[in-house]
């Protein structure tokens, strides 16, 4: 993060100076700042100082400016108390799982995570909410600004699965229409004797509401990275809104990724 | 709280109902007959029955809310009995306070729409039991606010409060253990992290400077290891020790504050029971385990406070305060024997005007957990002897079997000292003088004496 800030600020100087007249040499300070980026990307960036009408090629321009407009995407973890929202986040953030240490989240936990999607950085601002009913009124307030929602249930708890419809109802009521939603059946590592929600049930519900679905395990790390990456990709494609780009489809992406790579154990 | 003592006996107030243990048992047996269709009756389980202390919460309609031991679902009939006892006495415009049955004391506290009951075999005073219940009640209010608590029961008398308290049982469990192991609850005071007052001032000043532009920030509280490092507050407001205990309890029982910054609603019952405050809660940094709470009345302040926190940490790091905090945290605690005052085994000193206390680290003979509990129990007895409602004794000197206890209350301080059992009054007084001298010398480090305002 910190590294990109000085760069991007000097790039913006370049961008404005470029379109302006020949007073570029007047301040030595500016010169040094102008040269800094060109040193880093030797060869590819022609010196912007000499030519008045010079415009760098579009692609180059875009890739340089992008880190600067990096805005944080609000991603909220939702679901009943105890389904593993915090564990999922901790697994994603640190790659660790703390067994037998349930501690309900109090209010909302807040984590920043920068992920790289196709060489560009996506900043995810992840809000880990408390699942308990008493915090609902507090968390509702944050739905509105959310770009993405990860909705979790616990495959070993029927109630948490049954409540998903209520959650989706709340999301519809409080969140924006274009919010990215993903349904996750967590604790997929649980022994089949404890499993109470079949994979197909999750899939069916997801189809019904037209949201992507996958089973995850905060314990083993199954699909955890994928879930967040899929969100990041979707957010990126939404943000760019580039017509040339094929519209990114999370559902297809999730299907593709879960099928190849690591196929989850099919315990049904 | 103490309405029972004010009323004269002529009015017919039942300050204390005496029931024989047999009566209770026969009630229990009848209950059991009624629910013999249930597979397992927890009331029959000896381990459950013999617990030293039970705490129950129920709604005034008799619905179970919380039981310290065992699932409250299986205790429905017992909750029914408790509700019946309370409402029976209420019928005659009266309030039930306690029941003594053999060595079991049952204390009741009715607060708004909920009833709290404590059943104890520890021999502690009813007042102390009620104090603990009051703390539990405060914890419930802190989770829900009094407004919400009253409203849900107004709307539906038979509301199941467990729905709203789900996940908070842990807070209550923790609070109960906390009240039974920490003398701060008994004294109504908090302990501070000892450090040079100049170091503390630098920390407070750093917080003040970093938050000066933030509106509606009411309290900034920095705590570590259950001890207060500093409190900065808005000028006209004060933070009551009872509220601080609730905050300490929340921080101590929530692991979830450690990995990430949190934004959490918390109601401080003494400060304002009707509404939530919004707290930015975070640990200072990976290398400094002090927890900073920034409490605002504005629910949209998260990012401002998050930024302020970062500024505070950066500044504290630059002026070496993080190091100073760590150093204070790792410095070995002072034991009574370090003071070199003969006959003194342990003591508690409360600085009244700031509601803070200090006591040395427990050492032999109070090493084992049972011994520590016993000592706290002795302090509790001494404290209730001194503060018996209606009159306050100035000085109590009790020569007991295994120790001698002395309690001394003045307007400025309260002192509770444990001596060896054979100490003479003269040498006890000598020791106390030395002790007070030592405290005077150290008070700058042990207490936060000047208040810091935004």
Coordinates of N, CA and C in Angstrom, one line a residue, chain A residues 32-125:
Chain A
X32 N 12.4 16.2 -10.7 CA 12.8 14.9 -10.1 C 11.6 14.0 -9.9
X33 N 10.5 14.6 -9.6 CA 9.3 13.7 -9.5 C 8.9 13.1 -10.8
X34 N 9.2 13.8 -11.9 CA 8.8 13.3 -13.2 C 9.7 12.2 -13.6
X35 N 10.9 12.3 -13.2 CA 11.9 11.3 -13.6 C 11.8 10.0 -12.8
X36 N 11.3 10.2 -11.7 CA 11.2 9.0 -10.8 C 10.5 7.8 -11.4
X37 N 9.3 8.0 -12.0 CA 8.6 6.9 -12.6 C 9.3 6.3 -13.8
X38 N 9.9 7.2 -14.6 CA 10.5 6.7 -15.8 C 11.7 5.8 -15.5
X39 N 12.3 6.0 -14.4 CA 13.4 5.2 -14.0 C 12.9 3.8 -13.7
X40 N 11.7 3.7 -13.0 CA 11.2 2.4 -12.6 C 10.8 1.6 -13.8
X41 N 10.2 2.2 -14.7 CA 9.7 1.5 -15.9 C 10.6 1.7 -17.1
X42 N 11.8 1.4 -17.0 CA 12.8 1.8 -18.0 C 12.3 1.2 -19.3
X43 N 12.5 2.0 -20.3 CA 12.2 1.5 -21.7 C 10.8 1.7 -22.1
X44 N 9.9 1.3 -21.3 CA 8.5 1.3 -21.8 C 7.9 2.7 -21.8
X45 N 8.3 3.5 -20.8 CA 7.7 4.9 -20.8 C 8.6 5.9 -21.5
X46 N 8.2 6.4 -22.6 CA 9.0 7.5 -23.2 C 9.0 8.7 -22.3
X47 N 10.1 9.5 -22.4 CA 10.1 10.7 -21.5 C 9.0 11.6 -21.9
X48 N 8.2 11.9 -20.9 CA 7.0 12.8 -21.2 C 7.3 14.2 -21.3
X49 N 8.6 14.6 -21.0 CA 8.9 16.0 -20.9 C 9.0 16.7 -22.2
X50 N 9.6 16.1 -23.2 CA 10.0 16.9 -24.4 C 8.9 17.2 -25.3
X51 N 7.9 16.4 -25.5 CA 7.0 16.6 -26.6 C 5.7 17.1 -26.1
X52 N 5.3 18.2 -26.6 CA 4.1 18.8 -26.2 C 2.9 18.0 -26.4
X53 N 2.8 17.4 -27.5 CA 1.5 16.7 -27.8 C 1.6 15.2 -27.6
X54 N 2.7 14.8 -26.9 CA 2.9 13.4 -26.7 C 1.8 12.9 -25.8
X55 N 1.2 11.8 -26.2 CA 0.3 11.1 -25.3 C 0.7 9.6 -25.2
X56 N 0.9 9.1 -24.1 CA 1.3 7.7 -24.0 C 0.2 6.8 -24.5
X57 N 0.5 5.7 -25.0 CA -0.5 4.8 -25.5 C -1.5 4.4 -24.4
X58 N -2.7 4.3 -24.9 CA -3.8 4.1 -23.9 C -3.6 3.0 -22.9
X59 N -3.1 1.9 -23.4 CA -3.0 0.7 -22.4 C -2.0 1.1 -21.3
X60 N -0.9 1.7 -21.7 CA 0.1 2.1 -20.8 C -0.5 3.1 -19.7
X61 N -1.2 4.0 -20.2 CA -1.8 5.0 -19.4 C -2.7 4.4 -18.4
X62 N -3.5 3.5 -18.8 CA -4.5 2.8 -17.9 C -3.8 2.1 -16.8
X63 N -2.8 1.3 -17.2 CA -2.1 0.5 -16.2 C -1.4 1.3 -15.2
X64 N -1.0 2.5 -15.6 CA -0.3 3.3 -14.6 C -1.3 4.0 -13.7
X65 N -2.3 4.5 -14.3 CA -3.3 5.2 -13.4 C -4.0 4.3 -12.5
X66 N -4.2 3.1 -12.8 CA -5.1 2.2 -12.1 C -4.8 2.2 -10.6
X67 N -3.6 1.9 -10.1 CA -3.4 1.8 -8.7 C -3.8 3.1 -8.0
X68 N -3.8 4.2 -8.7 CA -4.1 5.4 -8.0 C -5.6 5.5 -7.6
X69 N -6.4 5.0 -8.5 CA -7.8 5.1 -8.3 C -8.3 3.9 -7.4
X70 N -7.4 3.2 -6.9 CA -7.7 2.1 -6.1 C -8.6 2.5 -4.9
X71 N -9.9 2.1 -5.0 CA -10.7 2.4 -3.9 C -11.0 1.1 -3.2
X72 N -11.4 1.2 -1.9 CA -11.7 0.0 -1.2 C -13.1 -0.5 -1.5
X73 N -13.1 -1.8 -1.7 CA -14.4 -2.4 -1.9 C -14.9 -3.0 -0.6
X74 N -16.1 -2.5 -0.2 CA -16.6 -3.0 1.1 C -17.2 -4.4 0.9
X75 N -16.7 -5.3 1.6 CA -17.2 -6.7 1.5 C -17.7 -7.1 2.9
X76 N -18.9 -7.6 3.0 CA -19.4 -7.9 4.3 C -19.7 -9.4 4.5
X77 N -19.3 -9.9 5.6 CA -19.6 -11.3 5.9 C -20.8 -11.4 6.7
X78 N -21.8 -12.2 6.3 CA -23.1 -12.3 7.0 C -23.4 -13.7 7.3
X79 N -24.3 -13.9 8.1 CA -24.8 -15.3 8.5 C -25.1 -15.4 9.9
X80 N -25.7 -16.5 10.3 CA -26.0 -16.7 11.7 C -24.8 -16.7 12.6
X81 N -25.0 -16.6 13.9 CA -23.9 -16.7 14.8 C -23.3 -18.1 14.8
X82 N -22.0 -18.2 14.8 CA -21.4 -19.4 14.9 C -21.2 -20.2 13.6
X83 N -21.5 -19.6 12.5 CA -21.3 -20.4 11.2 C -19.9 -20.3 10.7
X84 N -19.1 -19.4 11.3 CA -17.6 -19.4 11.0 C -17.2 -18.2 10.2
X85 N -17.9 -17.1 10.3 CA -17.5 -15.9 9.5 C -16.1 -15.4 9.9
X86 N -15.9 -15.3 11.2 CA -14.6 -14.8 11.6 C -13.5 -15.8 11.2
X87 N -13.8 -17.1 11.4 CA -12.7 -18.1 11.1 C -12.4 -18.1 9.6
X88 N -13.4 -17.8 8.8 CA -13.2 -17.8 7.3 C -12.3 -16.6 7.0
X89 N -12.5 -15.5 7.7 CA -11.7 -14.3 7.4 C -10.3 -14.5 7.9
X90 N -10.2 -15.1 9.1 CA -8.9 -15.3 9.7 C -8.1 -16.3 8.8
X91 N -8.8 -17.3 8.3 CA -8.1 -18.2 7.4 C -7.6 -17.5 6.1
X92 N -8.5 -16.7 5.6 CA -8.1 -15.9 4.4 C -7.0 -15.0 4.6
X93 N -7.0 -14.3 5.8 CA -6.0 -13.3 6.1 C -4.7 -13.8 6.5
X94 N -4.7 -14.9 7.3 CA -3.5 -15.4 7.9 C -3.2 -16.8 7.5
X95 N -4.1 -17.5 6.9 CA -3.9 -18.9 6.6 C -3.9 -19.8 7.8
X96 N -4.5 -19.3 8.9 CA -4.5 -20.1 10.1 C -5.9 -20.4 10.5
X97 N -6.1 -21.5 11.3 CA -7.4 -21.8 11.9 C -7.2 -22.1 13.4
X98 N -8.0 -21.5 14.2 CA -7.9 -21.7 15.6 C -9.0 -22.7 16.1
X99 N -8.6 -23.9 16.3 CA -9.7 -24.9 16.7 C -10.2 -24.7 18.1
X100 N -11.5 -25.0 18.2 CA -12.1 -25.0 19.6 C -12.0 -23.7 20.3
X101 N -12.1 -22.6 19.6 CA -11.9 -21.3 20.3 C -13.0 -20.4 19.8
X102 N -14.2 -20.8 20.0 CA -15.3 -19.9 19.5 C -15.5 -18.7 20.4
X103 N -15.4 -17.6 19.8 CA -15.7 -16.4 20.5 C -16.5 -15.5 19.6
X104 N -17.7 -15.2 20.0 CA -18.6 -14.4 19.2 C -18.0 -13.1 18.9
X105 N -18.2 -12.6 17.7 CA -17.7 -11.3 17.4 C -18.7 -10.3 18.1
X106 N -18.1 -9.2 18.6 CA -18.8 -8.2 19.2 C -18.9 -7.0 18.3
X107 N -20.1 -6.8 17.7 CA -20.3 -5.7 16.8 C -19.7 -6.0 15.4
X108 N -18.8 -5.2 14.9 CA -18.3 -5.5 13.6 C -16.7 -5.4 13.6
X109 N -16.1 -6.4 13.1 CA -14.7 -6.4 13.0 C -14.3 -5.9 11.6
X110 N -13.1 -5.3 11.5 CA -12.8 -4.6 10.3 C -11.4 -5.0 9.8
X111 N -11.2 -5.5 8.6 CA -9.9 -5.9 8.1 C -9.7 -5.4 6.7
X112 N -8.5 -4.9 6.4 CA -8.2 -4.5 5.0 C -7.3 -5.6 4.4
X113 N -7.6 -5.9 3.2 CA -6.8 -6.9 2.5 C -6.7 -6.6 1.1
X114 N -5.4 -6.5 0.6 CA -5.2 -6.2 -0.8 C -5.0 -7.5 -1.6
X115 N -5.7 -7.8 -2.6 CA -5.5 -9.0 -3.4 C -5.1 -8.6 -4.8
X116 N -4.4 -9.5 -5.5 CA -4.0 -9.1 -6.8 C -4.8 -10.0 -7.8
X117 N -5.5 -9.3 -8.7 CA -6.3 -10.0 -9.7 C -5.8 -9.5 -11.1
X118 N -5.2 -10.4 -11.8 CA -4.7 -10.1 -13.2 C -3.7 -8.9 -13.1
X119 N -2.8 -8.9 -12.2 CA -1.8 -7.9 -12.1 C -2.3 -6.6 -11.5
X120 N -3.6 -6.5 -11.2 CA -4.0 -5.2 -10.6 C -4.5 -5.5 -9.2
X121 N -4.3 -4.5 -8.4 CA -4.5 -4.6 -7.0 C -6.0 -4.3 -6.7
X122 N -6.6 -5.1 -5.9 CA -8.0 -4.8 -5.5 C -7.9 -4.8 -4.0
X123 N -8.4 -3.7 -3.5 CA -8.4 -3.5 -2.0 C -9.8 -3.9 -1.5
X124 N -9.7 -5.0 -0.7 CA -11.0 -5.4 -0.1 C -11.0 -4.9 1.4
X125 N -12.1 -4.2 1.7 CA -12.3 -3.8 3.0 C -13.3 -4.7 3.6

